[in-house]
Short mmCIF file of C-alpha atoms in Angstrom, two decimals:
data_model
loop_
_atom_site.label_atom_id
_atom_site.label_comp_id
_atom_site.label_asym_id
_atom_site.label_seq_id
_atom_site.Cartn_x
_atom_site.Cartn_y
_atom_site.Cartn_z
CA ASN E 23 4.73 8.31 17.72
CA ALA E 24 1.21 7.94 16.38
CA GLY E 25 0.81 6.18 13.08
CA VAL E 26 -1.09 7.35 10.04
CA MET E 27 -4.60 8.32 11.07
CA GLN E 28 -7.65 8.21 8.87
CA ASN E 29 -11.16 9.30 9.60
CA PRO E 30 -13.84 8.41 9.47
CA ARG E 31 -13.19 4.69 9.56
CA HIS E 32 -16.58 3.96 8.06
CA LEU E 33 -18.63 6.30 5.91
CA VAL E 34 -22.05 5.72 4.42
CA ARG E 35 -23.31 8.02 1.69
CA ARG E 36 -26.33 7.98 -0.57
CA ARG E 37 -25.84 8.23 -4.31
CA GLY E 38 -25.24 11.83 -5.32
CA GLN E 39 -23.83 12.96 -1.97
CA GLU E 40 -20.27 14.05 -1.31
CA ALA E 41 -17.70 12.03 0.60
CA ARG E 42 -14.73 13.59 2.39
CA LEU E 43 -11.98 11.32 3.63
CA ARG E 44 -9.24 12.65 5.89
CA CYS E 45 -5.69 11.48 6.41
CA SER E 46 -3.19 12.73 8.97
CA PRO E 47 0.31 11.51 8.12
CA MET E 48 2.81 10.35 10.66
CA LYS E 49 4.65 13.11 12.48
CA GLY E 50 7.47 14.42 10.36
CA HIS E 51 6.11 12.95 7.12
CA SER E 52 5.44 15.38 4.32
CA HIS E 53 4.47 12.93 1.57
CA VAL E 54 0.99 11.43 1.33
CA TYR E 55 -0.39 8.77 -0.99
CA TRP E 56 -3.96 7.61 -1.50
CA TYR E 57 -4.87 4.11 -2.66
CA ARG E 58 -8.24 2.49 -3.33
CA GLN E 59 -9.18 -1.13 -2.84
CA LEU E 60 -12.37 -2.31 -4.47
CA PRO E 61 -14.06 -5.39 -2.97
CA GLU E 62 -12.04 -8.55 -3.62
CA GLU E 63 -9.37 -6.63 -5.53
CA GLY E 64 -5.87 -5.34 -4.88
CA LEU E 65 -4.86 -1.84 -3.96
CA LYS E 66 -4.65 0.72 -6.74
CA PHE E 67 -2.67 3.93 -6.52
CA MET E 68 -4.70 7.10 -6.87
CA VAL E 69 -2.64 10.17 -6.04
CA TYR E 70 0.62 11.32 -4.47
CA LEU E 71 0.86 14.68 -2.74
CA GLN E 72 3.38 16.79 -0.93
CA LYS E 73 2.43 19.82 1.12
CA GLU E 74 0.32 22.09 -1.14
CA ASN E 75 1.35 20.18 -4.28
CA ILE E 76 -0.05 17.30 -6.29
CA ILE E 77 2.90 15.34 -7.62
CA ASP E 78 1.22 12.43 -9.38
CA GLU E 79 -2.51 12.01 -9.92
CA SER E 80 -2.27 9.43 -12.66
CA GLY E 81 -4.55 7.03 -10.76
CA MET E 82 -7.33 9.49 -10.06
CA PRO E 83 -10.59 9.18 -11.98
CA LYS E 84 -10.94 12.16 -14.28
CA GLU E 85 -14.21 13.35 -12.80
CA ARG E 86 -15.69 13.77 -9.32
CA PHE E 87 -12.45 12.96 -7.44
CA SER E 88 -10.04 15.51 -6.02
CA ALA E 89 -7.32 15.56 -3.40
CA GLU E 90 -5.46 18.17 -1.44
CA PHE E 91 -2.77 18.36 1.21
CA PRO E 92 -2.79 21.88 2.62
CA LYS E 93 0.04 23.55 4.47
CA GLU E 94 -1.84 23.01 7.71
CA GLY E 95 -4.14 20.14 8.49
CA PRO E 96 -4.81 16.71 7.07
CA SER E 97 -4.90 15.55 3.50
CA ILE E 98 -8.42 15.34 2.09
CA LEU E 99 -9.74 13.01 -0.60
CA ARG E 100 -13.02 14.35 -1.89
CA ILE E 101 -15.53 12.43 -3.96
CA GLN E 102 -18.42 14.40 -5.37
CA GLN E 103 -21.75 12.91 -6.43
CA VAL E 104 -20.83 9.43 -5.25
CA VAL E 105 -22.04 6.38 -7.14
CA ARG E 106 -22.29 2.75 -6.03
CA GLY E 107 -19.05 1.92 -7.83
CA ASP E 108 -17.19 4.23 -5.43
CA SER E 109 -17.85 1.80 -2.59
CA ALA E 110 -14.40 0.66 -1.53
CA ALA E 111 -11.72 0.90 1.11
CA TYR E 112 -9.57 4.00 0.75
CA PHE E 113 -6.11 3.83 2.27
CA CYS E 114 -3.74 6.66 2.93
CA ALA E 115 0.01 6.20 3.33
CA SER E 116 2.79 8.59 4.28
CA SER E 117 6.55 8.65 4.01
CA PRO E 118 9.20 11.00 5.34
CA LEU E 119 10.93 11.51 2.03
CA ALA E 120 10.46 10.43 -1.53
CA GLY E 121 12.91 8.48 -3.60
CA GLY E 122 15.45 5.88 -2.60
CA SER E 123 14.29 3.27 -0.16
CA TYR E 124 11.91 5.13 2.11
CA GLU E 125 8.95 2.93 2.84
CA GLN E 126 5.33 4.00 3.02
CA TYR E 127 3.33 3.60 6.20
CA PHE E 128 -0.37 2.93 5.78
CA GLY E 129 -3.36 4.00 7.79
CA PRO E 130 -6.27 1.73 8.76
CA GLY E 131 -8.40 2.90 5.86
CA THR E 132 -11.84 4.41 5.38
CA ARG E 133 -14.58 2.05 4.25
CA LEU E 134 -16.96 3.95 2.02
CA THR E 135 -20.36 2.45 1.34
CA VAL E 136 -22.65 4.11 -1.18
CA THR E 137 -26.30 3.16 -0.87
CA ASP H 16 7.75 -0.99 -15.29
CA ALA H 17 9.03 -4.18 -13.72
CA LYS H 18 6.34 -6.75 -13.06
CA THR H 19 6.23 -9.31 -10.29
CA THR H 20 4.84 -12.83 -10.28
CA GLN H 21 3.76 -14.57 -7.10
CA PRO H 22 1.87 -17.80 -6.43
CA PRO H 23 -1.76 -17.00 -5.60
CA SER H 24 -1.79 -19.00 -2.38
CA MET H 25 0.38 -20.97 0.02
CA ASP H 26 -0.10 -22.88 3.22
CA CYS H 27 2.28 -23.21 6.13
CA ALA H 28 2.16 -25.03 9.45
CA GLU H 29 2.36 -22.93 12.58
CA GLY H 30 5.91 -22.75 13.90
CA ARG H 31 7.49 -23.67 10.58
CA ALA H 32 9.25 -21.33 8.21
CA ALA H 33 7.17 -19.76 5.47
CA ASN H 34 9.05 -19.13 2.23
CA LEU H 35 7.24 -16.85 -0.20
CA PRO H 36 8.74 -16.58 -3.70
CA CYS H 37 8.57 -13.69 -6.11
CA ASN H 38 9.77 -13.38 -9.69
CA HIS H 39 10.79 -9.98 -11.05
CA SER H 40 12.79 -10.88 -14.13
CA THR H 41 12.58 -7.40 -15.71
CA ILE H 42 13.80 -5.49 -12.68
CA SER H 43 16.21 -2.68 -13.46
CA GLY H 44 19.43 -1.93 -11.66
CA ASN H 45 18.15 0.85 -9.42
CA GLU H 46 14.83 -0.68 -8.42
CA TYR H 47 14.30 -2.01 -4.92
CA VAL H 48 12.27 -5.06 -3.95
CA TYR H 49 9.69 -4.36 -1.24
CA TRP H 50 7.43 -6.68 0.67
CA TYR H 51 4.18 -5.63 2.30
CA ARG H 52 1.37 -7.63 3.79
CA GLN H 53 -2.31 -7.00 4.38
CA ILE H 54 -4.04 -8.76 7.22
CA HIS H 55 -7.75 -9.13 6.59
CA SER H 56 -8.62 -5.73 5.09
CA GLN H 57 -6.37 -3.76 7.41
CA GLY H 58 -3.96 -1.23 5.96
CA PRO H 59 -0.92 -2.79 4.31
CA GLN H 60 2.05 -3.25 6.59
CA TYR H 61 5.62 -2.76 5.47
CA ILE H 62 7.79 -5.83 6.10
CA ILE H 63 11.19 -5.44 4.50
CA HIS H 64 12.98 -4.21 1.40
CA GLY H 65 16.30 -4.74 -0.38
CA LEU H 66 18.33 -3.83 -3.43
CA LYS H 67 21.03 -6.45 -3.87
CA ASN H 68 22.04 -7.93 -0.56
CA ASN H 69 20.06 -10.21 1.67
CA GLU H 70 18.29 -8.37 4.45
CA THR H 71 16.94 -9.37 7.85
CA ASN H 72 14.87 -7.56 10.41
CA GLU H 73 12.71 -8.52 13.36
CA MET H 74 9.87 -9.61 11.11
CA ALA H 75 11.48 -11.48 8.24
CA SER H 76 14.42 -12.17 5.98
CA LEU H 77 14.68 -11.25 2.32
CA ILE H 78 16.83 -13.32 0.00
CA ILE H 79 17.55 -11.78 -3.42
CA THR H 80 19.22 -13.89 -6.09
CA GLU H 81 22.51 -12.69 -7.50
CA ASP H 82 20.93 -11.80 -10.85
CA ARG H 83 18.11 -10.01 -8.94
CA LYS H 84 15.47 -11.70 -11.03
CA SER H 85 13.78 -13.30 -8.07
CA SER H 86 13.54 -13.09 -4.32
CA THR H 87 12.15 -15.01 -1.35
CA LEU H 88 10.56 -13.63 1.78
CA ILE H 89 11.15 -15.86 4.78
CA LEU H 90 9.06 -15.79 7.93
CA PRO H 91 11.23 -17.97 10.17
CA HIS H 92 8.56 -19.16 12.62
CA ALA H 93 5.12 -18.53 11.21
CA THR H 94 2.25 -17.89 13.62
CA LEU H 95 -1.50 -17.78 13.03
CA ARG H 96 -1.28 -13.99 13.04
CA ASP H 97 0.92 -14.14 9.95
CA THR H 98 -2.06 -15.25 7.87
CA ALA H 99 -2.35 -12.46 5.31
CA VAL H 100 -1.91 -11.49 1.68
CA TYR H 101 1.77 -10.82 0.96
CA TYR H 102 2.73 -8.42 -1.78
CA CYS H 103 6.06 -8.33 -3.54
CA ILE H 104 6.55 -4.91 -5.11
CA VAL H 105 9.28 -3.47 -7.25
CA ARG H 106 9.71 0.23 -6.68
CA ILE H 107 9.07 2.26 -9.79
CA PRO H 108 11.29 5.31 -10.08
CA GLN H 109 9.37 7.74 -12.27
CA GLY H 110 10.98 11.08 -11.74
CA GLY H 111 9.02 12.22 -8.72
CA SER H 112 6.32 9.56 -8.64
CA GLU H 113 6.73 7.21 -5.74
CA LYS H 114 3.64 5.09 -6.13
CA LEU H 115 3.57 1.44 -5.14
CA VAL H 116 2.03 -0.92 -7.68
CA PHE H 117 0.31 -3.81 -5.91
CA GLY H 118 -0.29 -7.07 -7.75
CA LYS H 119 -2.54 -9.85 -6.55
CA GLY H 120 -0.05 -11.09 -3.97
CA THR H 121 0.16 -14.46 -2.24
CA LYS H 122 -2.52 -15.46 0.22
CA LEU H 123 -0.60 -17.18 3.02
CA THR H 124 -2.61 -19.33 5.38
CA VAL H 125 -0.86 -20.49 8.53
CA ASN H 126 -2.51 -23.60 9.89
CA PRO H 127 -2.48 -24.76 13.53
#
């Protein structure tokens, strides 16, 4: 059973470009979470999605960031007009069900560098 | 939201038990205690979780005090590969939001 997959693993963008980060959850998991880790800092929650629904986006910056988890295909975190402060590691996690004690399984992350 | 307090760093000799403490004095009755670790910028790895009783799996043991205000993660025979940042997290039930709130964690260094 493959784990959570993220691609690309490394992404370099110039200021003003768009970044698209993909996350394929573990088989059978229908809940996806995105977290961001700035250099030398801890992980911060960004958004929680189920298939075709955003459940909690309380950690998403108000502008330039969006996320989706379509019925088919991976979850996408999209950052428009990237700035240097967006340089970070972006981790995706998935779980089979929400609530109770179901743990989240994390992917290897995408390292975004904005030049 | 319950908060957790962990020492910023700890050292342990290879082969010895590593005991990582966590305080969560404001935990509520239906919140679980989770432990994750992050090895050198990799994705966090789930270790163990518990509600009231002590728990053990192939990776570690979790000891939760009777009043649930603190817990200890035990790695029985630490190896060099256990060097990582360990996060103690209290699950926040927020009516449909299942986010994990990571603190600064404990940087565990296992020495040869």
